[in-house]
mmCIF file with all atom_site columns, C-alpha atoms in Angstrom:
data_model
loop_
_atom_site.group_PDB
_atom_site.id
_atom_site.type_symbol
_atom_site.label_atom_id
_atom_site.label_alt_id
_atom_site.label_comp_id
_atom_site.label_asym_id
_atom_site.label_entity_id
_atom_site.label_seq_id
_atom_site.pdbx_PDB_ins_code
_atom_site.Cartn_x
_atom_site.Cartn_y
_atom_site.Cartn_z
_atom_site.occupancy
_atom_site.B_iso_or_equiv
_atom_site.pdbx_formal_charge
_atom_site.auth_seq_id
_atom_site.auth_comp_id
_atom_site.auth_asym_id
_atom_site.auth_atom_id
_atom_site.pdbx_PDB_model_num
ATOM 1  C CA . UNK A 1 1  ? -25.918 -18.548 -44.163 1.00 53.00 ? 1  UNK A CA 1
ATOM 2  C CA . UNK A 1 2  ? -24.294 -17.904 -40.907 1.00 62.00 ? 2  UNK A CA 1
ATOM 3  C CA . UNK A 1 3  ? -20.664 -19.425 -39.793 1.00 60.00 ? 3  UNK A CA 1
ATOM 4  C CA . UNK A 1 4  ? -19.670 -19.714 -36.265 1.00 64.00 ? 4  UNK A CA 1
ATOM 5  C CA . UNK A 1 5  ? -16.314 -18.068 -35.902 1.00 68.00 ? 5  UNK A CA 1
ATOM 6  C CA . UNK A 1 6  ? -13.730 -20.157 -32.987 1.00 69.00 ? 6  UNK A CA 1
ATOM 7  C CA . UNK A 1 7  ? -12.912 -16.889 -31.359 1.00 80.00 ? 7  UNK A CA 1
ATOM 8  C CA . UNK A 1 8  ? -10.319 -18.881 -29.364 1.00 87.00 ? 8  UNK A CA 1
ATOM 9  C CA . UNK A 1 9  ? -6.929  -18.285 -29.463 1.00 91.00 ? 9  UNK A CA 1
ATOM 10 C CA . UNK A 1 10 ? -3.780  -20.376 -29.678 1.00 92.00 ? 10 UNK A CA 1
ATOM 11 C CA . UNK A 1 11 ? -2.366  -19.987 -26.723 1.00 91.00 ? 11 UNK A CA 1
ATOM 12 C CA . UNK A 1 12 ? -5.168  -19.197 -24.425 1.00 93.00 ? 12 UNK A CA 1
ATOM 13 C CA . UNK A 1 13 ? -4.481  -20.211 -20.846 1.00 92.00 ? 13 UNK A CA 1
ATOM 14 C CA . UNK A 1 14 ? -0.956  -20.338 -21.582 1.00 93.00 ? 14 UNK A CA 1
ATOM 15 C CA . UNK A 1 15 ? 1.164   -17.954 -18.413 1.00 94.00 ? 15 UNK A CA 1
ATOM 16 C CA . UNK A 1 16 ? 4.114   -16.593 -19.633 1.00 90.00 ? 16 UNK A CA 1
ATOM 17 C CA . UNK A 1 17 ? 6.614   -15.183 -17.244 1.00 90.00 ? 17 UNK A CA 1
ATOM 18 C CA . UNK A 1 18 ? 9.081   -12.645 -18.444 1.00 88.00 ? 18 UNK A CA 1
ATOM 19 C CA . UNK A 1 19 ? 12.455  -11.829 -16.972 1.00 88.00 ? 19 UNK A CA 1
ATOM 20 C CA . UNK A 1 20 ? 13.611  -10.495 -20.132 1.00 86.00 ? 20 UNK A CA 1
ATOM 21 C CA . UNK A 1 21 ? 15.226  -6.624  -20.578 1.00 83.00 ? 21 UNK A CA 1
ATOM 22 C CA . UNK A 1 22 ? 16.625  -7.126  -24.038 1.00 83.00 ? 22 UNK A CA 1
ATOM 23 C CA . UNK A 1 23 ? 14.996  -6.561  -27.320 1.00 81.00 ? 23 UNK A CA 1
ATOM 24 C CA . UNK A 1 24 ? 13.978  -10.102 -28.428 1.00 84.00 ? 24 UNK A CA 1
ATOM 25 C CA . UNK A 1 25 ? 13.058  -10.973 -24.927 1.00 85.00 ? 25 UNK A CA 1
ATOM 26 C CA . UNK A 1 26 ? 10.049  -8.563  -24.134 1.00 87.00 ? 26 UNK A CA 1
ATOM 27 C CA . UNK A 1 27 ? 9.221   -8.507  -28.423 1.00 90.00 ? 27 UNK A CA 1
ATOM 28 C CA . UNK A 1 28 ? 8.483   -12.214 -28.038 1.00 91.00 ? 28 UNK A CA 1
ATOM 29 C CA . UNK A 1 29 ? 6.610   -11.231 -24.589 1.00 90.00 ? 29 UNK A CA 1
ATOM 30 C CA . UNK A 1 30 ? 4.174   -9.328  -26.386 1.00 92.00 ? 30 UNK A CA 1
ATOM 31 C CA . UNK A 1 31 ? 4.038   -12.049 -29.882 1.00 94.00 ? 31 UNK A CA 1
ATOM 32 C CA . UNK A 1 32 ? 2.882   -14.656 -27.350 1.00 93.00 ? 32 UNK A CA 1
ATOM 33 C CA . UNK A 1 33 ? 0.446   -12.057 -25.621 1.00 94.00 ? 33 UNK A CA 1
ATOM 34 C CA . UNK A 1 34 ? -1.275  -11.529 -28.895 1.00 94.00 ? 34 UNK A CA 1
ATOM 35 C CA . UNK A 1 35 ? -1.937  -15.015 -29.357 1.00 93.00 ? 35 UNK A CA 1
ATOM 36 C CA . UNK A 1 36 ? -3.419  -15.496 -25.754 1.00 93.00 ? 36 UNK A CA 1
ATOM 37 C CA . UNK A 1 37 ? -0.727  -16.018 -23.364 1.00 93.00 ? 37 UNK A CA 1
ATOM 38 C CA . UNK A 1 38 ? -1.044  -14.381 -20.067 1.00 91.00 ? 38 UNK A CA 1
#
């Protein structure tokens, strides 16, 4: 039996500019990276 896995991620395509330089800011840079942002 074989199962095609959806390799795509949530938030693929998605740009995500960051003028953050506290903490939470660049923390929920890199969360959004991980799910495919740009």
């Amino acid at each position: 039996m074989t199962h095609n896995m959806n390799t795509e991620l949530p938030l693929e395509g998605i740009r995500v500019v960051d003028f953050c330089w506290v903490y939470a800011g660049p923390l929920m840079t890199f969360i959004l990276g991980d799910l495919g942002a740009e």
